[in-house]
mmCIF file of C-alpha atoms in Angstrom:
data_model
loop_
_atom_site.group_PDB
_atom_site.id
_atom_site.type_symbol
_atom_site.label_atom_id
_atom_site.label_comp_id
_atom_site.label_asym_id
_atom_site.label_seq_id
_atom_site.Cartn_x
_atom_site.Cartn_y
_atom_site.Cartn_z
ATOM 1 C CA ARG A 1 23.987 0.484 -5.525
ATOM 2 C CA LYS A 2 25.588 -2.390 -3.625
ATOM 3 C CA GLY A 3 23.052 -1.873 -0.837
ATOM 4 C CA GLN A 4 20.177 -1.877 -3.331
ATOM 5 C CA ARG A 5 21.409 -5.158 -4.872
ATOM 6 C CA MET A 6 21.636 -6.762 -1.441
ATOM 7 C CA ARG A 7 18.123 -5.585 -0.594
ATOM 8 C CA ALA A 8 16.756 -6.936 -3.879
ATOM 9 C CA THR A 9 18.482 -10.292 -3.299
ATOM 10 C CA LEU A 10 16.990 -10.548 0.192
ATOM 11 C CA MET A 11 13.509 -9.734 -1.088
ATOM 12 C CA MET A 12 13.675 -12.317 -3.872
ATOM 13 C CA THR A 13 14.984 -14.948 -1.432
ATOM 14 C CA LEU A 14 11.916 -14.386 0.717
ATOM 15 C CA LEU A 15 9.574 -14.397 -2.268
ATOM 16 C CA VAL A 16 10.714 -17.565 -4.047
ATOM 17 C CA PRO A 17 8.951 -20.034 -1.687
ATOM 18 C CA VAL A 18 5.642 -18.311 -2.432
ATOM 19 C CA LEU A 19 5.684 -19.686 -5.986
ATOM 20 C CA ALA A 20 5.460 -23.225 -4.699
ATOM 21 C CA THR A 21 2.596 -22.626 -2.269
ATOM 22 C CA GLN A 22 -0.008 -20.661 -4.203
ATOM 23 C CA THR A 23 -3.641 -21.396 -3.361
ATOM 24 C CA GLN A 24 -6.941 -20.081 -4.612
ATOM 25 C CA ALA A 25 -7.370 -16.399 -3.825
ATOM 26 C CA GLU A 26 -9.279 -15.607 -0.667
ATOM 27 C CA ILE A 27 -9.529 -11.974 0.368
ATOM 28 C CA PRO A 28 -9.344 -11.666 4.166
ATOM 29 C CA LYS A 29 -11.808 -9.405 5.922
ATOM 30 C CA ASN A 30 -10.817 -5.982 7.170
ATOM 31 C CA LEU A 31 -9.015 -6.334 10.489
ATOM 32 C CA GLU A 32 -11.197 -7.182 13.455
ATOM 33 C CA ASN A 33 -11.393 -4.225 15.849
ATOM 34 C CA PHE A 34 -9.749 -2.075 13.177
ATOM 35 C CA SER A 35 -9.002 1.437 14.490
ATOM 36 C CA LEU A 36 -9.401 4.066 11.801
ATOM 37 C CA GLU A 37 -8.014 6.728 14.123
ATOM 38 C CA LYS A 38 -4.760 4.804 14.651
ATOM 39 C CA PHE A 39 -4.481 4.116 10.923
ATOM 40 C CA THR A 40 -4.670 7.794 9.967
ATOM 41 C CA GLY A 41 -1.578 9.790 9.139
ATOM 42 C CA ILE A 42 1.281 9.416 6.702
ATOM 43 C CA TRP A 43 2.395 6.186 5.040
ATOM 44 C CA TYR A 44 5.109 5.462 2.494
ATOM 45 C CA VAL A 45 4.223 2.881 -0.181
ATOM 46 C CA LEU A 46 7.283 0.631 -0.533
ATOM 47 C CA ALA A 47 6.036 -2.338 -2.570
ATOM 48 C CA ILE A 48 3.026 -3.245 -4.686
ATOM 49 C CA ALA A 49 1.744 -6.606 -5.891
ATOM 50 C CA THR A 50 -0.765 -6.131 -8.700
ATOM 51 C CA GLU A 51 -2.649 -7.793 -11.548
ATOM 52 C CA ALA A 52 -2.366 -4.572 -13.584
ATOM 53 C CA LYS A 53 0.272 -5.706 -16.107
ATOM 54 C CA LYS A 54 1.200 -2.222 -17.342
ATOM 55 C CA TYR A 55 2.196 -1.216 -13.835
ATOM 56 C CA LEU A 56 4.978 -3.803 -13.809
ATOM 57 C CA LEU A 57 6.678 -2.613 -17.002
ATOM 58 C CA ARG A 58 8.886 0.071 -15.468
ATOM 59 C CA GLU A 59 10.761 0.912 -12.294
ATOM 60 C CA ARG A 60 8.857 3.292 -10.029
ATOM 61 C CA LYS A 61 9.681 5.530 -7.106
ATOM 62 C CA ILE A 62 8.148 4.977 -3.692
ATOM 63 C CA GLY A 63 4.767 6.617 -3.214
ATOM 64 C CA ALA A 64 2.979 8.107 -0.240
ATOM 65 C CA VAL A 65 -0.493 8.059 1.255
ATOM 66 C CA VAL A 66 -2.040 10.519 3.695
ATOM 67 C CA VAL A 67 -5.093 9.090 5.471
ATOM 68 C CA GLN A 68 -7.755 11.171 7.231
ATOM 69 C CA ALA A 69 -10.858 10.049 9.088
ATOM 70 C CA LEU A 70 -13.848 12.222 8.219
ATOM 71 C CA LYS A 71 -17.358 11.838 9.596
ATOM 72 C CA LYS A 72 -18.342 8.376 10.726
ATOM 73 C CA GLY A 73 -17.772 5.775 8.062
ATOM 74 C CA GLN A 74 -15.751 7.944 5.666
ATOM 75 C CA LEU A 75 -12.065 7.855 4.864
ATOM 76 C CA LYS A 76 -10.175 10.503 2.886
ATOM 77 C CA ILE A 77 -7.043 9.426 1.054
ATOM 78 C CA MET A 78 -4.431 11.582 -0.659
ATOM 79 C CA TYR A 79 -2.069 9.484 -2.775
ATOM 80 C CA ALA A 80 1.187 10.483 -4.496
ATOM 81 C CA HIS A 81 1.858 7.940 -7.234
ATOM 82 C CA ASP A 82 4.771 7.665 -9.693
ATOM 83 C CA ARG A 83 3.521 7.239 -13.271
ATOM 84 C CA PRO A 84 5.246 7.402 -16.694
ATOM 85 C CA GLN A 85 4.121 11.016 -17.118
ATOM 86 C CA GLY A 86 5.478 11.964 -13.708
ATOM 87 C CA CYS A 87 4.230 12.101 -10.141
ATOM 88 C CA GLN A 88 0.422 12.139 -9.977
ATOM 89 C CA LEU A 89 -1.684 13.198 -6.990
ATOM 90 C CA TYR A 90 -5.075 11.693 -6.226
ATOM 91 C CA ASN A 91 -7.714 12.622 -3.664
ATOM 92 C CA ILE A 92 -10.541 10.229 -2.941
ATOM 93 C CA ILE A 93 -13.177 9.741 -0.245
ATOM 94 C CA LEU A 94 -14.127 6.168 0.601
ATOM 95 C CA LYS A 95 -17.299 5.105 2.373
ATOM 96 C CA GLU A 96 -17.412 2.196 4.774
ATOM 97 C CA ASP A 97 -19.452 -0.880 3.866
ATOM 98 C CA LEU A 98 -20.069 -2.513 7.234
ATOM 99 C CA LYS A 99 -21.747 -5.598 5.764
ATOM 100 C CA LYS A 100 -18.682 -6.461 3.708
ATOM 101 C CA SER A 101 -16.140 -5.040 6.152
ATOM 102 C CA MET A 102 -14.424 -2.712 3.686
ATOM 103 C CA PHE A 103 -14.333 0.809 2.226
ATOM 104 C CA ARG A 104 -15.253 1.701 -1.355
ATOM 105 C CA ASN A 105 -15.941 4.373 -3.956
ATOM 106 C CA THR A 106 -17.076 2.644 -7.136
ATOM 107 C CA VAL A 107 -17.515 5.939 -9.003
ATOM 108 C CA LYS A 108 -13.772 6.568 -8.608
ATOM 109 C CA GLY A 109 -12.879 2.980 -9.451
ATOM 110 C CA ILE A 110 -12.192 1.692 -5.927
ATOM 111 C CA ARG A 111 -14.449 -1.311 -5.420
ATOM 112 C CA ASP A 112 -12.745 -2.633 -2.309
ATOM 113 C CA PHE A 113 -10.264 -1.092 0.138
ATOM 114 C CA ARG A 114 -9.373 -2.949 3.299
ATOM 115 C CA VAL A 115 -6.483 -3.207 5.726
ATOM 116 C CA LEU A 116 -5.296 -6.805 5.867
ATOM 117 C CA SER A 117 -2.629 -6.380 8.519
ATOM 118 C CA THR A 118 -1.098 -3.533 10.532
ATOM 119 C CA ASP A 119 0.499 -2.691 13.840
ATOM 120 C CA TYR A 120 -0.383 1.009 13.212
ATOM 121 C CA TRP A 121 3.086 2.097 14.389
ATOM 122 C CA VAL A 122 5.390 0.627 11.733
ATOM 123 C CA TYR A 123 3.649 -1.089 8.822
ATOM 124 C CA ALA A 124 0.347 -1.788 7.086
ATOM 125 C CA VAL A 125 -0.624 -4.212 4.330
ATOM 126 C CA VAL A 126 -3.547 -2.861 2.315
ATOM 127 C CA TYR A 127 -5.726 -4.629 -0.263
ATOM 128 C CA ILE A 128 -7.332 -2.624 -3.071
ATOM 129 C CA LYS A 129 -9.586 -3.884 -5.847
ATOM 130 C CA GLY A 130 -9.610 -1.248 -8.563
ATOM 131 C CA GLY A 131 -10.881 -0.766 -12.089
ATOM 132 C CA LYS A 132 -13.923 0.211 -14.107
ATOM 133 C CA ALA A 133 -16.160 -1.031 -16.922
ATOM 134 C CA GLY A 134 -15.726 -4.717 -16.173
ATOM 135 C CA TYR A 135 -11.927 -4.633 -15.867
ATOM 136 C CA TYR A 136 -10.947 -5.147 -12.259
ATOM 137 C CA TYR A 137 -7.625 -6.070 -10.702
ATOM 138 C CA ASN A 138 -6.305 -6.943 -7.274
ATOM 139 C CA ASN A 139 -3.546 -4.968 -5.585
ATOM 140 C CA VAL A 140 -1.697 -5.425 -2.308
ATOM 141 C CA LEU A 141 0.354 -2.505 -0.958
ATOM 142 C CA LEU A 142 3.128 -2.619 1.607
ATOM 143 C CA CYS A 143 2.986 0.645 3.550
ATOM 144 C CA SER A 144 5.390 1.889 6.186
ATOM 145 C CA ARG A 145 5.678 4.882 8.490
ATOM 146 C CA GLU A 146 9.325 5.099 7.380
ATOM 147 C CA LYS A 147 11.060 4.667 4.028
ATOM 148 C CA MET A 148 12.935 1.499 4.970
ATOM 149 C CA VAL A 149 11.714 -2.053 4.386
ATOM 150 C CA LYS A 150 12.103 -4.337 7.397
ATOM 151 C CA ILE A 151 12.163 -8.118 7.174
ATOM 152 C CA GLU A 152 9.174 -8.610 9.487
ATOM 153 C CA MET A 153 6.884 -6.340 7.476
ATOM 154 C CA LEU A 154 8.108 -7.894 4.220
ATOM 155 C CA GLN A 155 7.238 -11.357 5.487
ATOM 156 C CA GLU A 156 3.734 -10.176 6.415
ATOM 157 C CA PHE A 157 3.344 -8.561 2.979
ATOM 158 C CA ILE A 158 4.361 -11.803 1.249
ATOM 159 C CA LYS A 159 1.927 -13.807 3.379
ATOM 160 C CA MET A 160 -0.954 -11.492 2.501
ATOM 161 C CA CYS A 161 -0.019 -11.549 -1.207
ATOM 162 C CA GLN A 162 -0.086 -15.318 -1.087
ATOM 163 C CA THR A 163 -3.519 -15.262 0.535
ATOM 164 C CA VAL A 164 -4.878 -12.930 -2.147
ATOM 165 C CA GLY A 165 -3.276 -15.022 -4.906
ATOM 166 C CA LEU A 166 -0.625 -12.602 -6.157
ATOM 167 C CA ILE A 167 2.748 -14.214 -6.873
ATOM 168 C CA CYS A 168 6.229 -12.730 -6.918
ATOM 169 C CA ASN A 169 6.355 -12.040 -10.659
ATOM 170 C CA LYS A 170 3.477 -9.631 -10.051
ATOM 171 C CA THR A 171 5.338 -7.705 -7.368
ATOM 172 C CA ILE A 172 7.349 -4.521 -7.774
ATOM 173 C CA PHE A 173 9.595 -3.146 -5.052
ATOM 174 C CA LEU A 174 9.639 0.598 -5.479
ATOM 175 C CA LYS A 175 12.876 2.478 -6.022
ATOM 176 C CA GLN A 176 14.228 4.151 -2.880
ATOM 177 C CA ASP A 177 13.631 7.617 -4.305
ATOM 178 C CA ALA A 178 11.199 9.708 -2.240
ATOM 179 C CA THR A 179 10.901 12.715 -4.559
ATOM 180 C CA CYS A 180 7.352 11.750 -5.531
ATOM 181 C CA ALA A 181 6.373 10.896 -1.957
ATOM 182 C CA HIS A 182 7.664 14.257 -0.777
ATOM 183 C CA THR A 183 5.140 16.098 -2.930
ATOM 184 C CA ILE A 184 2.697 15.422 -0.087
ATOM 185 C CA ILE A 185 5.143 14.561 2.716
ATOM 186 C CA PRO A 186 7.603 17.350 3.596
ATOM 187 C CA VAL A 187 11.211 16.181 3.851
ATOM 188 C CA SER A 188 11.215 17.425 7.451
ATOM 189 C CA CYS A 189 8.664 14.729 8.257
ATOM 190 C CA ASP A 190 11.315 12.013 8.127
ATOM 191 C CA SER A 191 11.391 11.442 11.870
ATOM 192 C CA THR A 192 10.039 9.001 14.409
ATOM 193 C CA VAL A 193 6.946 11.044 15.251
ATOM 194 C CA PHE A 194 5.940 12.638 11.932
ATOM 195 C CA TRP A 195 3.116 10.207 11.206
ATOM 196 C CA LEU A 196 1.118 11.283 14.256
ATOM 197 C CA LEU A 197 0.176 14.420 12.337
ATOM 198 C CA PRO A 198 -2.497 13.681 9.717
ATOM 199 C CA ILE A 199 -1.491 16.193 7.040
ATOM 200 C CA ARG A 200 1.835 17.845 7.735
ATOM 201 C CA CYS A 201 4.539 18.083 10.359
ATOM 202 C CA PHE A 202 6.493 21.008 11.699
#
């Protein structure tokens, strides 16, 4: 618990300056020369900034995303997500919109999916605009190949949140409990090379 308190203190220390420097939201384009092949594989979801108020009402466990590249211009995502009723699994196929430099599936409520920043090896910051029937909300996810938050990736996450217009009181750092994530990521995958395998590791 002491370690968790120290981590929370560090995160809030980094977030506080963001409150004083908010600007009008501007969604960056998907990364130039973005490599879908390098982005595929397993990601842990460690933090989420969101406009969905209900999401911020309770502590949540870290989630997980498995990304697969299908035929040209299509992206398959499997997402393990901690909800009040328990861990929920979602499968969705996104189609690339080259004109707007993003992926989408409006039928499933994903109007905009784009990678704002990534080094492919350690972290990724992902923007998602979700919702249906006229209610839409912005989300920024901090994803990592491992379950640990590192200062450098946290700083990049904060910068992207600031760009999108999401402030620290709309950010939740997910509890370091991987039981939900491990519904799609085997425990044995916690290694330095697990993410190279798109679905499972051995």
